[in-house]
Tab-separated table of C-alpha atoms in Angstrom:
chain	number	residue	atom	x	y	z
B	167	MET	CA	-15.250	-14.942	-20.289
B	168	GLY	CA	-13.523	-17.974	-21.793
B	169	LYS	CA	-15.177	-21.267	-22.722
B	170	VAL	CA	-18.818	-21.492	-21.614
B	171	THR	CA	-18.353	-24.861	-19.914
B	172	GLY	CA	-14.623	-24.479	-19.245
B	173	PHE	CA	-14.961	-24.107	-15.467
B	174	MET	CA	-16.715	-27.495	-15.315
B	175	GLU	CA	-14.315	-29.321	-17.636
B	176	ILE	CA	-10.898	-27.917	-16.662
B	177	ASP	CA	-9.235	-28.084	-13.243
B	178	ARG	CA	-7.460	-25.053	-11.824
B	179	GLN	CA	-3.715	-25.146	-12.417
B	180	VAL	CA	-1.076	-22.554	-11.577
B	181	ALA	CA	2.626	-22.369	-12.352
B	182	LYS	CA	4.762	-24.794	-10.339
B	183	TYR	CA	7.866	-23.914	-8.312
B	184	GLN	CA	11.329	-25.422	-8.314
B	185	PRO	CA	11.784	-27.673	-5.248
B	186	ALA	CA	12.708	-25.717	-2.122
B	187	SER	CA	16.002	-27.607	-1.856
B	188	ASP	CA	16.987	-26.240	-5.290
B	189	ARG	CA	15.602	-22.721	-5.192
B	190	ILE	CA	17.214	-21.707	-1.890
B	191	ARG	CA	20.602	-22.083	-3.619
B	192	HIS	CA	20.068	-19.012	-5.802
B	193	PHE	CA	18.312	-15.625	-5.925
B	194	ARG	CA	16.699	-16.031	-9.353
B	195	GLU	CA	12.973	-16.460	-9.962
B	196	PHE	CA	11.991	-20.085	-9.392
B	197	THR	CA	8.537	-20.237	-10.960
B	198	ILE	CA	8.329	-22.718	-13.824
B	199	PRO	CA	6.376	-20.988	-16.638
B	200	MET	CA	3.331	-22.740	-18.044
B	201	SER	CA	3.057	-23.440	-21.756
B	202	ASP	CA	0.806	-21.293	-23.949
B	203	ALA	CA	-1.606	-24.214	-24.247
B	204	GLU	CA	-1.829	-24.566	-20.459
B	205	VAL	CA	-2.375	-20.819	-20.007
B	206	THR	CA	-5.101	-20.880	-22.656
B	207	LYS	CA	-6.869	-23.690	-20.804
B	208	GLN	CA	-6.760	-21.715	-17.554
B	209	ALA	CA	-8.144	-18.620	-19.288
B	210	ALA	CA	-10.951	-20.826	-20.654
B	211	ARG	CA	-12.149	-21.425	-17.073
B	212	CYS	CA	-13.400	-17.815	-16.771
B	213	MET	CA	-17.149	-18.259	-16.494
B	214	ASP	CA	-20.137	-16.108	-17.417
B	215	CYS	CA	-20.705	-15.154	-13.786
B	216	GLY	CA	-22.989	-12.178	-14.372
B	217	ILE	CA	-21.278	-9.794	-11.949
B	218	PRO	CA	-17.494	-10.210	-12.243
B	219	TYR	CA	-16.332	-9.128	-8.797
B	220	CYS	CA	-12.744	-9.874	-9.860
B	221	HIS	CA	-12.268	-6.482	-11.504
B	222	GLY	CA	-13.292	-4.340	-8.656
B	223	PRO	CA	-13.564	-2.537	-6.502
B	224	THR	CA	-13.332	-5.595	-4.230
B	225	GLY	CA	-11.079	-7.554	-6.587
B	226	CYS	CA	-8.696	-5.313	-8.540
B	227	PRO	CA	-7.624	-1.789	-7.561
B	228	VAL	CA	-6.733	-0.902	-11.182
B	229	HIS	CA	-9.966	-2.462	-12.464
B	230	ASN	CA	-8.327	-4.876	-14.888
B	231	GLN	CA	-10.934	-6.130	-17.346
B	232	ILE	CA	-10.192	-9.722	-16.427
B	233	PRO	CA	-13.051	-11.555	-18.191
B	234	ASP	CA	-12.234	-9.677	-21.417
B	235	TRP	CA	-8.566	-10.608	-21.578
B	236	ASN	CA	-9.236	-14.148	-20.412
B	237	ASP	CA	-11.495	-14.493	-23.432
B	238	LEU	CA	-8.850	-12.990	-25.725
B	239	VAL	CA	-6.209	-15.426	-24.455
B	240	TYR	CA	-8.660	-18.314	-24.851
B	241	ASN	CA	-9.081	-17.236	-28.483
B	242	ASN	CA	-5.292	-16.881	-28.940
B	243	LYS	CA	-5.478	-13.096	-29.442
B	244	TRP	CA	-2.370	-12.175	-27.464
B	245	GLU	CA	-1.836	-8.724	-28.963
B	246	GLU	CA	-5.397	-7.667	-28.202
B	247	ALA	CA	-5.038	-9.160	-24.722
B	248	ILE	CA	-1.968	-7.058	-23.845
B	249	ARG	CA	-3.612	-3.963	-25.313
B	250	ASN	CA	-6.649	-4.534	-23.108
B	251	LEU	CA	-4.475	-5.235	-20.054
B	252	HIS	CA	-2.382	-2.105	-20.653
B	253	SER	CA	-5.535	0.007	-20.803
B	254	THR	CA	-5.810	-0.358	-17.014
B	255	ASN	CA	-2.374	-1.518	-15.833
B	256	ASN	CA	0.946	-0.070	-17.003
B	257	PHE	CA	3.028	-2.909	-15.567
B	258	PRO	CA	1.265	-6.293	-15.618
B	259	GLU	CA	4.590	-8.148	-15.481
B	260	PHE	CA	5.106	-6.589	-12.017
B	261	THR	CA	1.638	-7.327	-10.641
B	262	GLY	CA	1.589	-10.765	-12.269
B	263	ARG	CA	4.579	-11.617	-10.097
B	264	VAL	CA	4.161	-9.815	-6.775
B	265	CYS	CA	0.453	-9.025	-6.347
B	266	PRO	CA	-1.314	-11.240	-3.757
B	267	ALA	CA	-4.213	-11.514	-6.247
B	268	PRO	CA	-7.292	-10.184	-4.441
B	269	CYS	CA	-8.965	-10.724	-7.838
B	270	GLU	CA	-8.750	-14.477	-7.313
B	271	GLU	CA	-10.272	-14.134	-3.842
B	272	ALA	CA	-13.186	-12.282	-5.466
B	273	CYS	CA	-13.595	-14.785	-8.317
B	274	THR	CA	-16.981	-16.512	-8.320
B	275	LEU	CA	-15.237	-19.868	-8.629
B	276	ASN	CA	-13.490	-19.167	-5.323
B	277	LEU	CA	-16.794	-20.113	-3.721
B	278	GLU	CA	-15.680	-23.626	-4.649
B	279	ASP	CA	-12.006	-22.974	-3.726
B	280	ALA	CA	-10.988	-23.153	-7.391
B	281	PRO	CA	-10.741	-19.569	-8.695
B	282	VAL	CA	-9.554	-18.774	-12.192
B	283	ALA	CA	-5.727	-18.558	-12.234
B	284	ILE	CA	-5.938	-14.822	-12.991
B	285	LYS	CA	-2.469	-13.899	-11.746
B	286	THR	CA	-0.843	-16.663	-13.796
B	287	VAL	CA	-2.680	-15.572	-16.949
B	288	GLU	CA	-1.812	-11.906	-16.366
B	289	GLN	CA	1.907	-12.641	-16.075
B	290	ALA	CA	1.746	-14.897	-19.138
B	291	ILE	CA	0.136	-12.124	-21.217
B	292	ALA	CA	2.868	-9.636	-20.306
B	293	ASP	CA	5.712	-12.106	-20.868
B	294	LYS	CA	4.220	-13.261	-24.190
B	295	ALA	CA	3.795	-9.653	-25.317
B	296	TYR	CA	7.494	-8.973	-24.742
B	297	GLU	CA	8.414	-12.197	-26.499
B	298	LEU	CA	6.363	-11.241	-29.570
B	299	GLY	CA	7.502	-7.601	-29.609
B	300	PHE	CA	4.123	-6.096	-28.751
B	301	ILE	CA	5.550	-3.783	-26.075
B	302	ALA	CA	7.393	-0.779	-27.459
B	303	PRO	CA	7.687	2.943	-26.659
B	304	GLN	CA	4.619	5.043	-27.460
B	305	PRO	CA	6.038	8.577	-27.744
B	306	PRO	CA	3.524	11.443	-27.736
B	307	THR	CA	2.427	12.988	-31.014
B	308	ILE	CA	2.041	16.438	-29.436
B	309	HIS	CA	4.089	18.368	-26.880
B	310	THR	CA	2.298	20.638	-24.423
B	311	GLY	CA	5.292	22.698	-23.311
B	312	LYS	CA	4.480	21.888	-19.671
B	313	LYS	CA	7.205	20.539	-17.387
B	314	VAL	CA	6.442	18.002	-14.633
B	315	ALA	CA	8.745	16.538	-11.968
B	316	ILE	CA	8.147	13.158	-10.339
B	317	ILE	CA	9.843	12.449	-6.984
B	318	GLY	CA	10.434	8.715	-6.678
B	319	SER	CA	10.510	5.968	-9.281
B	320	GLY	CA	8.575	3.195	-7.583
B	321	PRO	CA	5.385	1.830	-9.184
B	322	ALA	CA	3.397	5.029	-8.503
B	323	GLY	CA	6.137	7.294	-9.851
B	324	LEU	CA	6.749	5.139	-12.936
B	325	ALA	CA	3.032	4.913	-13.748
B	326	ALA	CA	2.551	8.671	-13.338
B	327	ALA	CA	5.641	9.392	-15.450
B	328	GLN	CA	4.542	7.121	-18.266
B	329	GLN	CA	1.010	8.511	-18.375
B	330	LEU	CA	2.131	12.164	-18.255
B	331	GLY	CA	4.847	11.536	-20.839
B	332	ARG	CA	2.306	10.040	-23.224
B	333	ALA	CA	0.096	13.085	-22.661
B	334	GLY	CA	2.865	15.216	-24.158
B	335	HIS	CA	4.381	16.805	-21.060
B	336	GLU	CA	8.111	17.094	-20.418
B	337	VAL	CA	8.590	14.690	-17.509
B	338	HIS	CA	11.608	14.443	-15.210
B	339	VAL	CA	11.835	11.626	-12.650
B	340	TYR	CA	14.114	12.149	-9.633
B	341	GLU	CA	15.310	9.022	-7.825
B	342	ARG	CA	17.451	8.947	-4.681
B	343	GLU	CA	19.010	5.569	-5.485
B	344	SER	CA	21.440	4.750	-8.290
B	345	LYS	CA	18.801	3.008	-10.435
B	346	PRO	CA	15.047	3.522	-10.988
B	347	GLY	CA	12.458	1.243	-9.426
B	348	GLY	CA	12.218	2.286	-5.783
B	349	LEU	CA	11.344	-0.594	-3.482
B	350	LEU	CA	10.312	-2.620	-6.540
B	351	ARG	CA	14.042	-2.860	-7.202
B	352	TYR	CA	15.547	-2.549	-3.736
B	353	GLY	CA	12.840	-4.005	-1.479
B	354	ILE	CA	11.385	-6.970	-3.366
B	355	PRO	CA	13.858	-9.875	-3.593
B	356	ASP	CA	14.965	-11.089	-7.010
B	357	PHE	CA	13.557	-14.539	-6.327
B	358	LYS	CA	10.112	-12.911	-6.452
B	359	MET	CA	10.833	-10.548	-9.359
B	360	GLU	CA	14.074	-10.234	-11.266
B	361	LYS	CA	15.064	-6.666	-12.000
B	362	ASN	CA	15.445	-6.973	-15.770
B	363	PHE	CA	11.671	-6.489	-15.919
B	364	ILE	CA	12.081	-3.043	-14.348
B	365	ASP	CA	14.997	-2.226	-16.659
B	366	ARG	CA	13.057	-2.865	-19.851
B	367	ARG	CA	10.034	-0.857	-18.651
B	368	VAL	CA	12.335	2.034	-17.796
B	369	GLU	CA	13.806	1.811	-21.304
B	370	GLN	CA	10.299	1.945	-22.758
B	371	ILE	CA	9.432	4.996	-20.644
B	372	LYS	CA	12.682	6.706	-21.663
B	373	GLY	CA	11.728	6.009	-25.277
B	374	GLU	CA	8.528	7.943	-24.631
B	375	GLY	CA	10.500	11.062	-23.717
B	376	VAL	CA	10.757	10.771	-19.923
B	377	THR	CA	14.110	11.769	-18.366
B	378	PHE	CA	15.456	9.974	-15.275
B	379	HIS	CA	17.779	11.654	-12.773
B	380	CYS	CA	19.191	8.996	-10.414
B	381	GLY	CA	21.316	9.646	-7.358
B	382	VAL	CA	19.408	12.862	-6.584
B	383	ASN	CA	17.908	13.067	-3.096
B	384	ILE	CA	15.221	15.746	-3.301
B	385	GLY	CA	15.196	17.953	-0.220
B	386	VAL	CA	18.904	17.277	0.335
B	387	ASP	CA	20.733	17.491	-3.002
B	388	LEU	CA	18.034	19.618	-4.635
B	389	PRO	CA	15.721	21.865	-2.569
B	390	MET	CA	11.973	21.476	-2.976
B	391	GLU	CA	11.590	25.231	-3.504
B	392	LYS	CA	13.784	25.062	-6.599
B	393	LEU	CA	12.025	21.957	-7.913
B	394	LEU	CA	8.626	23.652	-7.539
B	395	ALA	CA	9.914	26.869	-9.129
B	396	ASP	CA	11.392	25.063	-12.146
B	397	HIS	CA	8.336	22.920	-12.969
B	398	ASP	CA	4.675	23.484	-13.685
B	399	ALA	CA	3.776	20.542	-11.435
B	400	VAL	CA	5.564	18.244	-8.994
B	401	VAL	CA	4.255	14.786	-8.045
B	402	TYR	CA	5.565	13.285	-4.802
B	403	CYS	CA	5.686	9.469	-5.018
B	404	GLY	CA	8.352	8.788	-2.410
B	405	GLY	CA	6.793	5.660	-0.916
B	406	SER	CA	6.488	4.588	2.713
B	407	GLU	CA	9.836	3.564	4.164
B	408	THR	CA	10.095	4.733	7.780
B	409	PRO	CA	9.953	1.551	9.910
B	410	ARG	CA	7.173	1.435	12.470
B	411	PRO	CA	8.738	1.715	15.945
B	412	ALA	CA	8.691	-1.673	17.656
B	413	GLY	CA	9.132	-0.424	21.217
B	414	ILE	CA	10.858	-3.683	22.153
B	415	PRO	CA	13.669	-3.531	24.746
B	416	GLY	CA	17.029	-4.580	23.368
B	417	VAL	CA	16.650	-3.171	19.850
B	418	ASP	CA	20.063	-1.553	20.246
B	419	LEU	CA	21.836	-4.894	20.464
B	420	HIS	CA	24.190	-5.815	17.630
B	421	GLY	CA	22.315	-8.285	15.465
B	422	VAL	CA	18.884	-6.591	15.647
B	423	TYR	CA	17.841	-4.762	12.489
B	424	ASP	CA	14.799	-3.388	10.765
B	425	ALA	CA	13.812	-5.564	7.814
B	426	MET	CA	14.236	-3.107	4.974
B	427	PRO	CA	18.001	-2.401	5.340
B	428	TYR	CA	18.557	-6.167	5.156
B	429	LEU	CA	16.475	-6.593	1.999
B	430	VAL	CA	17.915	-3.493	0.326
B	431	GLN	CA	21.449	-4.692	1.019
B	432	GLN	CA	20.882	-8.116	-0.505
B	433	ASN	CA	19.148	-6.665	-3.571
B	434	ARG	CA	22.134	-4.395	-4.102
B	435	ARG	CA	24.459	-7.405	-3.851
B	436	VAL	CA	22.427	-9.330	-6.418
B	437	GLY	CA	22.414	-6.243	-8.671
B	438	ARG	CA	26.219	-6.007	-8.267
B	439	GLU	CA	25.973	-2.601	-6.623
B	440	ASN	CA	27.802	-1.285	-3.585
B	441	ILE	CA	25.763	-2.211	-0.502
B	442	ASP	CA	26.080	1.342	0.861
B	443	SER	CA	22.777	3.130	0.410
B	444	VAL	CA	21.407	6.508	1.488
B	445	GLY	CA	19.586	6.165	4.789
B	446	TRP	CA	20.471	2.477	5.380
B	447	PRO	CA	23.238	0.878	7.510
B	448	SER	CA	26.435	0.179	5.567
B	449	GLU	CA	27.544	-2.683	7.824
B	450	PRO	CA	27.073	-6.040	6.011
B	451	ILE	CA	24.059	-7.970	7.343
B	452	LEU	CA	24.337	-11.683	6.553
B	453	ALA	CA	22.431	-14.690	7.883
B	454	GLY	CA	24.868	-17.450	6.929
B	455	ALA	CA	25.269	-20.125	9.658
B	456	LYS	CA	23.035	-18.132	12.039
B	457	HIS	CA	19.810	-18.654	13.943
B	458	VAL	CA	17.421	-16.003	12.638
B	459	VAL	CA	14.217	-14.644	14.156
B	460	VAL	CA	11.826	-12.515	12.110
B	461	VAL	CA	9.257	-10.463	14.022
B	462	GLY	CA	6.129	-9.883	11.930
B	463	GLY	CA	3.725	-11.857	9.794
B	464	GLY	CA	3.451	-9.914	6.525
B	465	ASP	CA	5.081	-9.948	3.099
B	466	THR	CA	8.197	-8.083	4.228
B	467	ALA	CA	8.751	-10.621	7.001
B	468	SER	CA	8.316	-13.439	4.486
B	469	ASP	CA	10.891	-11.814	2.187
B	470	CYS	CA	13.357	-11.768	5.100
B	471	VAL	CA	12.700	-15.471	5.670
B	472	GLY	CA	13.426	-16.367	2.025
B	473	THR	CA	16.529	-14.171	1.923
B	474	ALA	CA	17.897	-15.687	5.136
B	475	PHE	CA	17.507	-19.224	3.790
B	476	ARG	CA	19.366	-18.266	0.600
B	477	GLN	CA	22.185	-16.802	2.650
B	478	GLY	CA	22.569	-20.078	4.520
B	479	ALA	CA	20.718	-19.560	7.793
B	480	VAL	CA	20.739	-22.576	10.140
B	481	LYS	CA	17.196	-21.958	11.377
B	482	VAL	CA	14.584	-19.274	10.717
B	483	THR	CA	11.712	-18.603	13.117
B	484	GLN	CA	8.908	-16.209	12.279
B	485	LEU	CA	6.883	-14.655	15.105
B	486	ASP	CA	3.308	-13.490	14.543
B	487	ILE	CA	1.274	-11.884	17.338
B	488	ARG	CA	-1.962	-12.805	15.569
B	489	PRO	CA	-3.682	-16.126	16.310
B	490	MET	CA	-3.249	-18.948	13.831
B	491	PRO	CA	-5.945	-18.364	11.208
B	492	PRO	CA	-8.351	-21.099	10.117
B	493	GLU	CA	-7.386	-23.358	7.232
B	494	LYS	CA	-10.525	-22.320	5.361
B	495	GLU	CA	-12.713	-19.237	5.550
B	496	ASP	CA	-16.508	-19.044	5.755
B	497	LYS	CA	-17.269	-18.162	2.125
B	498	LEU	CA	-20.783	-16.897	2.803
B	499	ALA	CA	-19.460	-14.513	5.457
B	500	VAL	CA	-16.501	-12.954	3.638
B	501	TRP	CA	-16.627	-13.554	-0.122
B	502	PRO	CA	-15.790	-11.608	-2.341
B	503	PHE	CA	-13.508	-9.783	0.101
B	504	TRP	CA	-9.990	-10.784	1.145
B	505	ALA	CA	-10.341	-13.550	3.707
B	506	THR	CA	-8.330	-14.227	6.835
B	507	LYS	CA	-7.166	-17.804	6.461
B	508	MET	CA	-3.983	-19.834	6.731
B	509	ARG	CA	-1.640	-18.827	3.922
B	510	THR	CA	1.869	-20.158	3.414
B	511	SER	CA	4.225	-18.134	1.233
B	512	SER	CA	6.873	-19.799	-0.898
B	513	SER	CA	9.524	-18.522	1.541
B	514	GLN	CA	7.742	-19.943	4.574
B	515	ALA	CA	7.398	-23.257	2.743
B	516	GLU	CA	11.203	-23.410	2.494
B	517	GLY	CA	11.412	-24.452	6.139
B	518	ALA	CA	10.442	-21.572	8.422
B	519	ASN	CA	9.259	-22.318	11.948
B	520	ARG	CA	6.133	-20.184	12.433
B	521	GLU	CA	4.968	-19.192	15.898
B	522	PHE	CA	1.458	-17.701	16.179
B	523	GLN	CA	-0.151	-15.720	19.003
B	524	VAL	CA	3.293	-14.883	20.355
B	525	ALA	CA	4.491	-11.474	21.567
B	526	THR	CA	8.128	-10.365	21.409
B	527	LEU	CA	8.981	-9.109	24.895
B	528	GLU	CA	12.691	-8.406	24.648
B	529	PHE	CA	15.841	-8.957	22.618
B	530	VAL	CA	18.423	-10.406	24.992
B	531	GLY	CA	22.183	-10.522	24.597
B	532	GLU	CA	25.650	-10.646	26.085
B	533	ASP	CA	28.325	-7.965	25.722
B	534	GLY	CA	26.091	-6.018	23.342
B	535	GLN	CA	25.517	-8.981	20.997
B	536	LEU	CA	22.090	-10.550	20.435
B	537	THR	CA	21.805	-14.094	21.805
B	538	GLY	CA	18.053	-14.659	21.943
B	539	VAL	CA	14.516	-13.324	21.772
B	540	ARG	CA	12.317	-13.500	24.890
B	541	CYS	CA	8.693	-14.206	23.978
B	542	CYS	CA	5.402	-15.240	25.503
B	543	GLN	CA	2.019	-16.420	24.399
B	544	VAL	CA	-0.811	-13.878	24.296
B	545	ASP	CA	-4.576	-14.076	24.644
B	546	GLU	CA	-7.169	-12.956	22.099
B	547	ARG	CA	-6.636	-9.342	23.224
B	548	ARG	CA	-2.877	-9.685	22.637
B	549	LYS	CA	-2.186	-9.525	26.373
B	550	PRO	CA	0.672	-11.703	27.741
B	551	ILE	CA	-0.372	-14.954	29.413
B	552	ALA	CA	1.416	-15.466	32.705
B	553	GLY	CA	3.813	-18.392	32.870
B	554	THR	CA	4.185	-18.816	29.097
B	555	GLU	CA	7.494	-17.035	28.605
B	556	PHE	CA	10.256	-18.700	26.575
B	557	ILE	CA	13.480	-17.700	24.820
B	558	ILE	CA	14.345	-18.474	21.199
B	559	LYS	CA	18.028	-18.666	20.365
B	560	ALA	CA	18.950	-15.936	17.880
B	561	ASP	CA	22.128	-14.562	16.358
B	562	LEU	CA	20.191	-12.248	14.054
B	563	ALA	CA	16.728	-10.694	14.342
B	564	PHE	CA	14.683	-8.626	11.915
B	565	ILE	CA	11.745	-6.382	12.789
B	566	ALA	CA	9.142	-6.431	10.026
B	567	ILE	CA	6.007	-4.887	11.518
B	568	GLY	CA	5.258	-2.302	8.838
B	569	PHE	CA	5.979	1.314	8.013
B	570	SER	CA	4.770	4.561	9.536
B	571	GLY	CA	5.197	6.860	6.550
B	572	PRO	CA	7.683	8.368	4.085
B	573	ALA	CA	11.298	9.199	4.885
B	574	LYS	CA	11.416	12.229	7.181
B	575	ASP	CA	14.895	13.576	6.481
B	576	CYS	CA	14.495	14.727	2.876
B	577	VAL	CA	11.302	15.954	1.177
B	578	LEU	CA	9.155	16.127	4.311
B	579	LYS	CA	11.809	17.979	6.296
B	580	ASP	CA	12.498	20.413	3.470
B	581	LEU	CA	8.790	21.138	2.997
B	582	GLY	CA	8.178	21.355	6.735
B	583	ASP	CA	10.993	23.849	7.212
B	584	LYS	CA	9.894	26.171	4.401
B	585	LEU	CA	6.338	25.375	3.266
B	586	GLN	CA	3.147	24.321	5.019
B	587	LEU	CA	2.619	20.709	3.935
B	588	ASN	CA	-0.240	18.978	5.713
B	589	VAL	CA	0.572	15.474	6.975
B	590	ASP	CA	-1.488	12.966	8.936
B	591	ARG	CA	-0.397	13.162	12.563
B	592	ARG	CA	-2.406	10.141	13.753
B	593	GLY	CA	0.400	7.628	14.052
B	594	SER	CA	1.940	8.350	10.665
B	595	THR	CA	3.326	11.154	8.525
B	596	ASN	CA	1.472	10.332	5.323
B	597	VAL	CA	0.961	13.356	3.085
B	598	VAL	CA	-2.627	14.602	3.111
B	599	ALA	CA	-4.253	14.572	-0.355
B	600	ASN	CA	-7.636	13.264	-1.454
B	601	GLU	CA	-8.334	10.526	-4.013
B	602	LYS	CA	-10.066	12.890	-6.444
B	603	ASP	CA	-7.360	15.392	-7.397
B	604	TYR	CA	-4.397	14.231	-5.224
B	605	LYS	CA	-3.520	17.877	-4.477
B	606	THR	CA	-1.538	18.651	-1.346
B	607	SER	CA	-1.650	21.832	0.720
B	608	VAL	CA	1.406	23.123	-1.194
B	609	ASP	CA	0.795	24.904	-4.501
B	610	LYS	CA	1.838	22.874	-7.581
B	611	LEU	CA	2.482	19.755	-5.465
B	612	TRP	CA	0.546	16.489	-5.818
B	613	ALA	CA	1.095	13.231	-3.906
B	614	ALA	CA	0.257	9.620	-4.764
B	615	GLY	CA	1.068	6.061	-3.780
B	616	ASP	CA	2.249	4.887	-0.362
B	617	VAL	CA	3.455	8.383	0.536
B	618	ARG	CA	-0.244	9.345	0.594
B	619	ARG	CA	-2.208	6.191	1.439
B	620	GLY	CA	0.383	4.464	3.634
B	621	GLN	CA	2.018	1.097	3.018
B	622	SER	CA	0.023	-0.862	0.486
B	623	LEU	CA	0.200	-3.078	-2.585
B	624	VAL	CA	2.074	-2.434	-5.827
B	625	VAL	CA	-1.250	-2.526	-7.661
B	626	TRP	CA	-2.628	0.300	-5.499
B	627	ALA	CA	0.492	2.366	-6.239
B	628	ILE	CA	-0.010	1.862	-9.981
B	629	ARG	CA	-3.654	2.922	-9.656
B	630	GLU	CA	-2.741	6.104	-7.785
B	631	GLY	CA	0.073	6.891	-10.217
B	632	ARG	CA	-2.370	6.686	-13.112
B	633	GLN	CA	-5.003	8.757	-11.325
B	634	VAL	CA	-2.622	11.498	-10.209
B	635	ALA	CA	-1.363	11.741	-13.801
B	636	ARG	CA	-4.881	12.497	-14.992
B	637	ALA	CA	-5.376	15.031	-12.173
B	638	VAL	CA	-2.140	16.841	-13.085
B	639	ASP	CA	-2.978	16.765	-16.794
B	640	GLU	CA	-6.415	18.262	-16.083
B	641	ALA	CA	-4.909	20.979	-13.894
B	642	LEU	CA	-2.316	21.932	-16.506
B	643	MET	CA	-4.471	21.657	-19.638
B	644	GLY	CA	-8.045	22.170	-18.435
B	645	SER	CA	-9.094	18.685	-19.573
B	646	SER	CA	-7.551	15.258	-20.031
B	647	VAL	CA	-7.968	12.167	-22.185
B	648	LEU	CA	-5.964	10.052	-19.714
B	649	PRO	CA	-8.029	7.345	-17.989
B	650	ARG	CA	-8.596	7.428	-14.243
C-alpha cells in the first residue's frame, strides 16, 4: 500500500491526452506523461484494503503485486519497484499502454468510482526504469545444452523466449514478418504504443542469448517436421488472426475489408516498411476523404476508427449490435469483476458516430464498389425490428467482429497434413492444450497465448508465455526455478 490516508487526501488523476484536434494529425503516442511527483501521489492512494482484488485472479492475469510496487513508488524506490514488477510481468511498458486495466475495475476504491491509477503507475515505473538504466540484459550463468524453438514473436512468444533464455536454454524465435513483435507491432497502432518499446525489449532479449529468425513462415518456408526434429522442444505462439466470418451479403464489394489488413498496412507505413505482407491484401487501403463504417464494438474496431481519422476520413460510424450499456454499473452486483458500462475509447472520442443495437444487414454498392451499409435496429435478442431499416453512406467499411483462431495455411495445415494435432472444432481452430503443462497432442510441441485460448488480452498472452516456459523447462530438466 502507499500512504495510510492517501486515498482520502488525494484525488485520482491519470495522464492527460493531447486535444483530439491535434492528435489526429499524427500517429505518435499522444499521452502526456505525468511528473514523478504526480505519479508518487497516485501510488500513495493505494489503501490497506485487506484483500487486494487488483492482483488477481479477478484483477490481473499475471498477478502483479500492485500494492507492493505502489508502496515502493510512494517511497521513491524505483529500482525495487521495477524489480518487483518484472517478477510477474516481463513487459510492463506494453501492458501499461494497451491493457484495459481490469486491475482498476477490481480496486476497492472503484466502489467509489475512484480506483488507484494502477495502469498509469505501471507505465511510469517501466519508463522510469529505462530512463535510469535499470533494464539491461540478464544472460544466463549456465547453459543446459537444450534447444528450444518459439513460433511467433508476439507477447506470448517473447515472454516464453525470455524466460527460457534466462533458464539457460538455446532459444530460437521464428517470426513470419520482417520484424519481431507479432500483432503488438503490426496490429496495435503507433498512437497507442510506439514500436521503439518493442525494439528495445527485443535487444534486451537478444542480449540474453535468444536468436531471432524473421521472415520465416513455419509450415511454408520451414516444415514443422524439421523444426521438431532439430529442437528438444517447440512452443507454438502464433496468435489468433483468422477473421471471424461475418456472413454479411456484399462482403465481396470493393471497399469492404477485414479490420486487420487495414491496421497491419498502416503500421507498416508508419514503420517505413513495404505494405505488402504475407497473408494480407497488398492493395493500398486508405480512408482519406471517405465515409467510413466500422462493424464491431471492440478494441480492434476502435483502432480502425482512430486510424481512419488520422488518414483524413470525412466521417466515421461505428456499428455495435449490443444495446447501449448503462453509464454506471451496479457495484454491488458486479464488483470486482469487469463491468458492462458505457466506455469511450480515445479513438471514439475523436469524433466517431456510434450506433448501438444495430445489425448490419448488407453492404450495398454500384458496379462492384461499396456505396453504403444497410442496417436495422434489433431487439434484446438481436432480432431485426420490422420497419427500422436504414442505409449509411459508406465508401469504405471494415469488419471487426473478432477472430476465429490461428492462421490455417501455415503451421496448422502442415501439422494437419502430417501429424495429429488436436484443435477445437467448436467454432474455432484453437490448439488444444491445458493450462497446467500446455502440451499439445504432438510430441515435443507446446502451445500458448491466443493460439490456445483464443483472442484475448496482451496481459493474458504474457501470462501464458511465462507459464509455458516453466512447463517446457520442467519437461526438459525435470524441475524448474522459473515462476508460473
